[in-house]
Coordinates of C-alpha atoms in Angstrom, one line a residue:
Chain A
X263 CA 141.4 89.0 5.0
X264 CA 143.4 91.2 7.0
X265 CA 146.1 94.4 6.4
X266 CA 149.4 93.9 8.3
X267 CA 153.2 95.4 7.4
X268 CA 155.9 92.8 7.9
X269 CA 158.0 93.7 10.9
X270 CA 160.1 90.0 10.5
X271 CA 161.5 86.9 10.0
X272 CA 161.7 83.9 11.9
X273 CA 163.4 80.4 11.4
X274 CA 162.6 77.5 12.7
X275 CA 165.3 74.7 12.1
X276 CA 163.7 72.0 14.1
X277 CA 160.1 71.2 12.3
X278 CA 157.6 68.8 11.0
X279 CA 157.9 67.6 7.4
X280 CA 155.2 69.0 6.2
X281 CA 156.1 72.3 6.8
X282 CA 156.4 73.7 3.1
X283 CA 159.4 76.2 1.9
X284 CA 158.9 80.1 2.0
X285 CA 160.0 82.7 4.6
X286 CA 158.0 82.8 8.0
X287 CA 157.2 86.9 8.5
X288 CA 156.1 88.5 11.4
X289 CA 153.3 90.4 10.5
X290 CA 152.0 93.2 12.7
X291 CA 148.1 93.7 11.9
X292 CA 145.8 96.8 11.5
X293 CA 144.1 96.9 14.7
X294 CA 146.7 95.3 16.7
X295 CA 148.2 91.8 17.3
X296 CA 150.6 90.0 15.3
X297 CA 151.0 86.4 13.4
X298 CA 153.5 85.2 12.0
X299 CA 152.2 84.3 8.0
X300 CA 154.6 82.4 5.5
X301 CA 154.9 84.3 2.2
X302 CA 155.1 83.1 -1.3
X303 CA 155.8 86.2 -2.9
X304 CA 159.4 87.7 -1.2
X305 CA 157.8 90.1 0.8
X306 CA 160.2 93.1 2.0
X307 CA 160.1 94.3 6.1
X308 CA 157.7 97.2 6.1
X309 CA 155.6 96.2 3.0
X310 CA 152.2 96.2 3.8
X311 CA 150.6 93.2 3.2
X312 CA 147.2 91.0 2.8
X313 CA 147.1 88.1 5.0
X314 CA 144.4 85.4 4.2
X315 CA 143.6 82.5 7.7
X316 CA 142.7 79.5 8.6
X317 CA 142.0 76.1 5.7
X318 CA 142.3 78.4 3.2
X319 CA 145.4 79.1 3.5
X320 CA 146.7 75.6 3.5
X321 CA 144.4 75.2 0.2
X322 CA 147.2 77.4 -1.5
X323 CA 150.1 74.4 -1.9
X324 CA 149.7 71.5 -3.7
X325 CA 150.5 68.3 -3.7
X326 CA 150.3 68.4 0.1
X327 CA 148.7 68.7 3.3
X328 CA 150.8 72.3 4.6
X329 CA 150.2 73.2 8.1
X330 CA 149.5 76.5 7.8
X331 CA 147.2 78.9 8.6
X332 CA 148.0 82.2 7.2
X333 CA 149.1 83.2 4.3
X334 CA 151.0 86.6 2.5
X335 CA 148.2 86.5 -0.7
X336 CA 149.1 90.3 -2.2
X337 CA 151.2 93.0 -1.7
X338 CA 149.0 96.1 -0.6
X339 CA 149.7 98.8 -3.6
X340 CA 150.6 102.3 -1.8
X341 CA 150.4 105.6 -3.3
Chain B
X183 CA 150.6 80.8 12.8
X184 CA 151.0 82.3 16.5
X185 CA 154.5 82.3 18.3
X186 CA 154.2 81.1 22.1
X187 CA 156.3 79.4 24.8
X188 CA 155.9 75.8 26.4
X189 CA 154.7 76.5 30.1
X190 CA 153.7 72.8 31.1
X191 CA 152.1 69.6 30.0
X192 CA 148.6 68.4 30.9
X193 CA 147.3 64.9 30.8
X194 CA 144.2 63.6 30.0
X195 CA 144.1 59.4 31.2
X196 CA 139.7 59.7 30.3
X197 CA 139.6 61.1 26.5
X198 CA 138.3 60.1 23.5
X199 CA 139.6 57.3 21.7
X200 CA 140.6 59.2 18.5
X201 CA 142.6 61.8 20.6
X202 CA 146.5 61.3 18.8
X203 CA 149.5 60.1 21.1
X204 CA 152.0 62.7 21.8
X205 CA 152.1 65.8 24.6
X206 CA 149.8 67.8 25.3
X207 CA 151.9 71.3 26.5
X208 CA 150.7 74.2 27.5
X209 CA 151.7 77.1 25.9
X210 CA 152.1 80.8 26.6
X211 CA 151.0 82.7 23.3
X212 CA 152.5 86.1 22.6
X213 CA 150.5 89.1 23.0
X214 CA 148.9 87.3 25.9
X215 CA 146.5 84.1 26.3
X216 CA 147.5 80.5 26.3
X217 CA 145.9 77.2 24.4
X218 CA 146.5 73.5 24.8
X219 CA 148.9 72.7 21.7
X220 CA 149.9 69.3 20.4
X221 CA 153.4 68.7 20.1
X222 CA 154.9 65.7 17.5
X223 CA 158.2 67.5 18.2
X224 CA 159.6 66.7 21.4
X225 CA 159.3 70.3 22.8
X226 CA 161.0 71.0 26.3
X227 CA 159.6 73.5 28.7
X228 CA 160.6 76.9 27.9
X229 CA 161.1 76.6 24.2
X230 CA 159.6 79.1 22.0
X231 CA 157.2 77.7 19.3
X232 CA 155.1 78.2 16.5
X233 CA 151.6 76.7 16.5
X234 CA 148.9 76.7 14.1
X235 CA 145.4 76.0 14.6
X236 CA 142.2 74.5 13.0
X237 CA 141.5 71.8 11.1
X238 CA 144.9 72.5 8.9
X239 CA 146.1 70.9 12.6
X240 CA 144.0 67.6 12.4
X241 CA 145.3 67.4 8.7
X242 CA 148.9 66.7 10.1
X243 CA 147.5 63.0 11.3
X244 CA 147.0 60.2 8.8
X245 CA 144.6 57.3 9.4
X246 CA 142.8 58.8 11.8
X247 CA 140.2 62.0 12.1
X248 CA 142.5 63.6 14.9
X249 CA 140.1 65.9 17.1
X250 CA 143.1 68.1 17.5
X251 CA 143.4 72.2 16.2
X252 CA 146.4 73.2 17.4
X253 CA 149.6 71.8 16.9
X254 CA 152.9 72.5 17.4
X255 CA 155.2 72.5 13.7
X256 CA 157.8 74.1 14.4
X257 CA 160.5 75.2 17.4
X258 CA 161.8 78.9 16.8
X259 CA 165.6 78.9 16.0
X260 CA 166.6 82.1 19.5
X261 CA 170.3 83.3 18.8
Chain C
X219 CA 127.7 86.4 9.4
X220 CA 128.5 89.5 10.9
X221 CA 127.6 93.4 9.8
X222 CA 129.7 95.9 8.6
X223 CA 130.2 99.2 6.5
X224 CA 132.2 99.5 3.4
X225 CA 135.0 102.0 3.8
X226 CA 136.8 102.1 1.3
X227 CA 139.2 99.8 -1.4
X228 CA 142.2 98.2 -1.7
X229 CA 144.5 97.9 -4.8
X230 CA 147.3 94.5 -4.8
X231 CA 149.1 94.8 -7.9
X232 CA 151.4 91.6 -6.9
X233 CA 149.1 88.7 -5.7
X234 CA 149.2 85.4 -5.9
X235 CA 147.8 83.7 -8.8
X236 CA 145.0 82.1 -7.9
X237 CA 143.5 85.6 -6.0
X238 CA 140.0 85.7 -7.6
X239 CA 138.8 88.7 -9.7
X240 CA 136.6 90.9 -8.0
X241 CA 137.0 94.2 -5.6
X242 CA 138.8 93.9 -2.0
X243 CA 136.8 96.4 0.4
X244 CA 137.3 97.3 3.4
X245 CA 134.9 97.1 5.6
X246 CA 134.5 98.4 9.2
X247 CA 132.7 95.8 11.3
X248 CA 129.5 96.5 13.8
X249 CA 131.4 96.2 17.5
X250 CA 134.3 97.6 16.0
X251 CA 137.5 96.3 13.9
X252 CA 137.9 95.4 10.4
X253 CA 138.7 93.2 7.9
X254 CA 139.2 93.0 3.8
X255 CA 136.4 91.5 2.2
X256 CA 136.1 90.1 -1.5
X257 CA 132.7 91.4 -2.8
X258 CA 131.0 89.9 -6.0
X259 CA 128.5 92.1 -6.0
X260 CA 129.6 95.7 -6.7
X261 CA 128.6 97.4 -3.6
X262 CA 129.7 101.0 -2.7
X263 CA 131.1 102.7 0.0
X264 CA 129.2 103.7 2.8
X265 CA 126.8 100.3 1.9
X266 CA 125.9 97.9 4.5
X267 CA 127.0 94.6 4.6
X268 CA 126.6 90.7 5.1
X269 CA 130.1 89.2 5.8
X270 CA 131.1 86.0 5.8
X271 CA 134.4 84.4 6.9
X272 CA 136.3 81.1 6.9
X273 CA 136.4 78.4 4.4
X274 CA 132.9 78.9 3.6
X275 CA 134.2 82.0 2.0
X276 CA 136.2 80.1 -0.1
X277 CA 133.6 77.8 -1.2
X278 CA 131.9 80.5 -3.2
X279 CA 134.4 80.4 -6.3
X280 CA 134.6 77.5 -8.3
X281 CA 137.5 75.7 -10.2
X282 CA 139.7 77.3 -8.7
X283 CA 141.2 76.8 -5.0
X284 CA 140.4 80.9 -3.9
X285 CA 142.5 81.6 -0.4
X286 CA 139.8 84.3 0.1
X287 CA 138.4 83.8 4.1
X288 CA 136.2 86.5 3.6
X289 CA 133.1 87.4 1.5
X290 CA 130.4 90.1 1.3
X291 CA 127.0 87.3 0.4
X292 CA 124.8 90.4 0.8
X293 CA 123.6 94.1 1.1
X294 CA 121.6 94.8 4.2
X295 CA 118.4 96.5 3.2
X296 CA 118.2 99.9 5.0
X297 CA 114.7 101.7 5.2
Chain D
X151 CA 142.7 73.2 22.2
X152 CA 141.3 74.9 25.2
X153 CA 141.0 74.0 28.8
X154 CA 138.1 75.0 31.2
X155 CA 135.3 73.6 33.6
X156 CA 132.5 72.5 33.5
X157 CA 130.1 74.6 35.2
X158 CA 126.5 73.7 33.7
X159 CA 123.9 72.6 31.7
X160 CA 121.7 73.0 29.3
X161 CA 118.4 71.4 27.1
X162 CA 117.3 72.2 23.9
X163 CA 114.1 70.5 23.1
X164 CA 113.3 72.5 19.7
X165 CA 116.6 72.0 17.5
X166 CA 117.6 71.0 14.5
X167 CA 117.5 67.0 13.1
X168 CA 121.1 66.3 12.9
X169 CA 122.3 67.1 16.4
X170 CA 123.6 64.5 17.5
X171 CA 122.4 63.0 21.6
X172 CA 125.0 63.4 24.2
X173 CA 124.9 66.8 26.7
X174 CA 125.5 69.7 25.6
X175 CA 127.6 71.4 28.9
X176 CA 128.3 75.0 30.0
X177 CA 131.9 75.2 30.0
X178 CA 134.1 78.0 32.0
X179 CA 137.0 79.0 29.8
X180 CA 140.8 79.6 31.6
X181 CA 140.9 83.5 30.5
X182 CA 137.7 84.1 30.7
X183 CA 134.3 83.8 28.7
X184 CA 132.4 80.7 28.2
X185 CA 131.0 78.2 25.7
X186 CA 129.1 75.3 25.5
X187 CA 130.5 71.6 24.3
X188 CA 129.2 68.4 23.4
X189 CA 130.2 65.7 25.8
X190 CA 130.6 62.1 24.6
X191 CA 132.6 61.4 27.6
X192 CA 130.1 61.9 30.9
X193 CA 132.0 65.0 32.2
X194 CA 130.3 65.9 35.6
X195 CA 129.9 69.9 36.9
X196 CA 133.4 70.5 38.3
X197 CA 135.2 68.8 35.9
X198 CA 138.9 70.2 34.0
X199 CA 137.8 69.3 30.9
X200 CA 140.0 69.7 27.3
X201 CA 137.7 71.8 24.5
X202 CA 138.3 71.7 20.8
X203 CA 137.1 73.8 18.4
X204 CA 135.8 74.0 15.1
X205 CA 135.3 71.7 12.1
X206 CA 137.5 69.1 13.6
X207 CA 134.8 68.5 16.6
X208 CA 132.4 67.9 13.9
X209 CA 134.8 64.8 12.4
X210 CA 134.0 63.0 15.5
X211 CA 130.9 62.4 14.2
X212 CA 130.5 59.2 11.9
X213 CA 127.6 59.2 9.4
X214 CA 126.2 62.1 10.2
X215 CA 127.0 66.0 9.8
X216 CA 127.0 66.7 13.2
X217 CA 126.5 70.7 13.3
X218 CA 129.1 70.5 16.4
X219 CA 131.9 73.5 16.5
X220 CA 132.6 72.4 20.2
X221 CA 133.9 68.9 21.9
X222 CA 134.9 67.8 24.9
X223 CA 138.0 65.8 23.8
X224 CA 139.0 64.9 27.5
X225 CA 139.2 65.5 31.2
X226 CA 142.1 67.1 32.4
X227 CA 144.1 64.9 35.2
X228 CA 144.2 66.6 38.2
X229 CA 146.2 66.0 41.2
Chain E
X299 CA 128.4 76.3 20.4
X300 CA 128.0 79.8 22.0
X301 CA 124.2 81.0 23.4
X302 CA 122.5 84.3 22.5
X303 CA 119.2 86.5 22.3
X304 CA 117.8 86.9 18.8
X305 CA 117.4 90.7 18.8
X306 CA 116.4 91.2 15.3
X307 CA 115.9 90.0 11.9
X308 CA 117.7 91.6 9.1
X309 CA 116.8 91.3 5.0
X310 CA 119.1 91.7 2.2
X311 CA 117.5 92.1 -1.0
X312 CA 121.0 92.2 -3.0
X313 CA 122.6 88.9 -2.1
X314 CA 124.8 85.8 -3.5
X315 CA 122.7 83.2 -5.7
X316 CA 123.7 80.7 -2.9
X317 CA 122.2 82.3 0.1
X318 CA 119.9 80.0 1.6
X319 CA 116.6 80.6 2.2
X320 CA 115.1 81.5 6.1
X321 CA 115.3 83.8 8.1
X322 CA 118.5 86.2 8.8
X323 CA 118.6 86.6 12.7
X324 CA 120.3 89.4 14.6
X325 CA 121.6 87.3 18.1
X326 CA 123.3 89.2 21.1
X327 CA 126.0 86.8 22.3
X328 CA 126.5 86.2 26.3
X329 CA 129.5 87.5 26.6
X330 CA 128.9 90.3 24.6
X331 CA 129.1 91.1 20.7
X332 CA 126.5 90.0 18.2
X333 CA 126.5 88.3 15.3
X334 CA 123.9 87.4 12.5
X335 CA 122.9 83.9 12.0
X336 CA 120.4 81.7 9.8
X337 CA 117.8 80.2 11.0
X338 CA 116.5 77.1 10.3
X339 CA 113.9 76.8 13.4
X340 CA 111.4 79.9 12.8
X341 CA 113.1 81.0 15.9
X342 CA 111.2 84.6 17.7
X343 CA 112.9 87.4 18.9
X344 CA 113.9 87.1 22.4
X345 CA 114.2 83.5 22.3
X346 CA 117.4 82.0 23.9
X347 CA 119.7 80.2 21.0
X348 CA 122.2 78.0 20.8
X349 CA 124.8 79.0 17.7
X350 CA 127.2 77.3 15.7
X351 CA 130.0 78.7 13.7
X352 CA 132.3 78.0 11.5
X353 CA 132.4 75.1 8.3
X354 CA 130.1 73.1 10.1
X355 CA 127.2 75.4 9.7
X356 CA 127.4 75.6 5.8
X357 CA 127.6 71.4 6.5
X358 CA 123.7 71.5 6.7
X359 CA 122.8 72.5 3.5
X360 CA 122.6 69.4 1.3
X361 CA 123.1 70.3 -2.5
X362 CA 124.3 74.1 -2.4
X363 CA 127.8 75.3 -1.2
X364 CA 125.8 78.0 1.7
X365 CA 127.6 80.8 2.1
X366 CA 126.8 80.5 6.0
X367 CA 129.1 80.5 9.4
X368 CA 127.2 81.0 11.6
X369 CA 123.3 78.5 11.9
X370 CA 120.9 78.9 14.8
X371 CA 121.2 74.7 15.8
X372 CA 118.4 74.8 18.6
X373 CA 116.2 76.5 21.3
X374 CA 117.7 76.7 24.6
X375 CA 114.8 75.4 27.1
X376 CA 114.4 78.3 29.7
X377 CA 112.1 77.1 32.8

């Protein structure tokens, strides 16, 4: 997995069907780059985050084949 | 998922036979690079998009094993 | 599988619910960067590391669907 | 999916049982760096060809599981 | 598939009950970087490799979920 800190939000009104409910956030990563990871658990901007990729992501919704390949699994605790 | 922006369309007459109908646009990923995306969406040039890749891309296509792992699923709402 | 050095821990107090048990350590890869690895088999920091990534990551947990893409399989031995 | 050219060849005489016939080609990435593909389609040296990646390559393969992270999908049109 | 060197062997005497047997190789990558891959072929060091990644490497292991992404596939004939 990877640390980021959610700098975002996007929307994208146009899109397949399959695309499953949850807020899009921009994620800037440790190390540099950015994704943009959708996020089951209300993430805030500027909460650093844990970001799992690729099928395993998808694996998380059920019931359905979600085209997505990153997702917001924990909240990073900070002291 | 990445965020990029349709530069073009390629097309391939000699392909394989499982290869999906639909364009195949180029597109300009942020932070730099490019790919060859799929696009079930009726993109136009110059619209930003969010893509995701690997086999959660094939997984979008029913009936068929789609040699496809990237796909276009969404067009980014700009204000 | 690629090499790496544990440096350190991560807490996630709010996680999804199907997050595995088991330590996230961050480990700082040979060639540089780093990811968050779940690691099953107690290793410290400053040990060096086997890491595996992608859905084979995944693979290792059973019953349950784990979004985990990647996994510390082994200690290197050091002489 | 990726587009590059093919720029070579090569042999393996020692492998393993389950990869499958068809050349394996030397293929010049837009952006730099290079891989190698499997070629069911009788790309020549020169050639635009369209890559894709990962476990989706390996679905193109029935019966058999192919150990193939790389296929030559198509050849680019070029006029 | 990418091509490498093997370099090295590595052992790892604290490991997953589901790592495969065979050997552990160090491979430099063309290109750069290295990685560590199994190998099935009783491959030496300095012997040119051709490396697959990803799912599709764990796919050759019949009757054990293999922890592995990354499966030396063949020799590359040098002449």
């Amino acid at each position: 997995m990877i640390q980021g800190r959610v700098t975002g939000r996007i929307w994208s009104s146009k899109h397949i069907e399959t695309l499953p409910g949850g807020a899009l956030l921009e994620v800037a990563l440790e190390g540099g780059g950015s994704l943009i990871a959708l996020d089951p658990l209300g993430c805030a901007e500027g909460e650093s985050v844990l970001v799992t990729q690729g099928s395993v992501a998808a694996g998380y919704f059920t019931g359905i084949k979600a085209p997505i390949d990153a997702l917001i699994i924990g909240s990073i605790d900070e002291t």
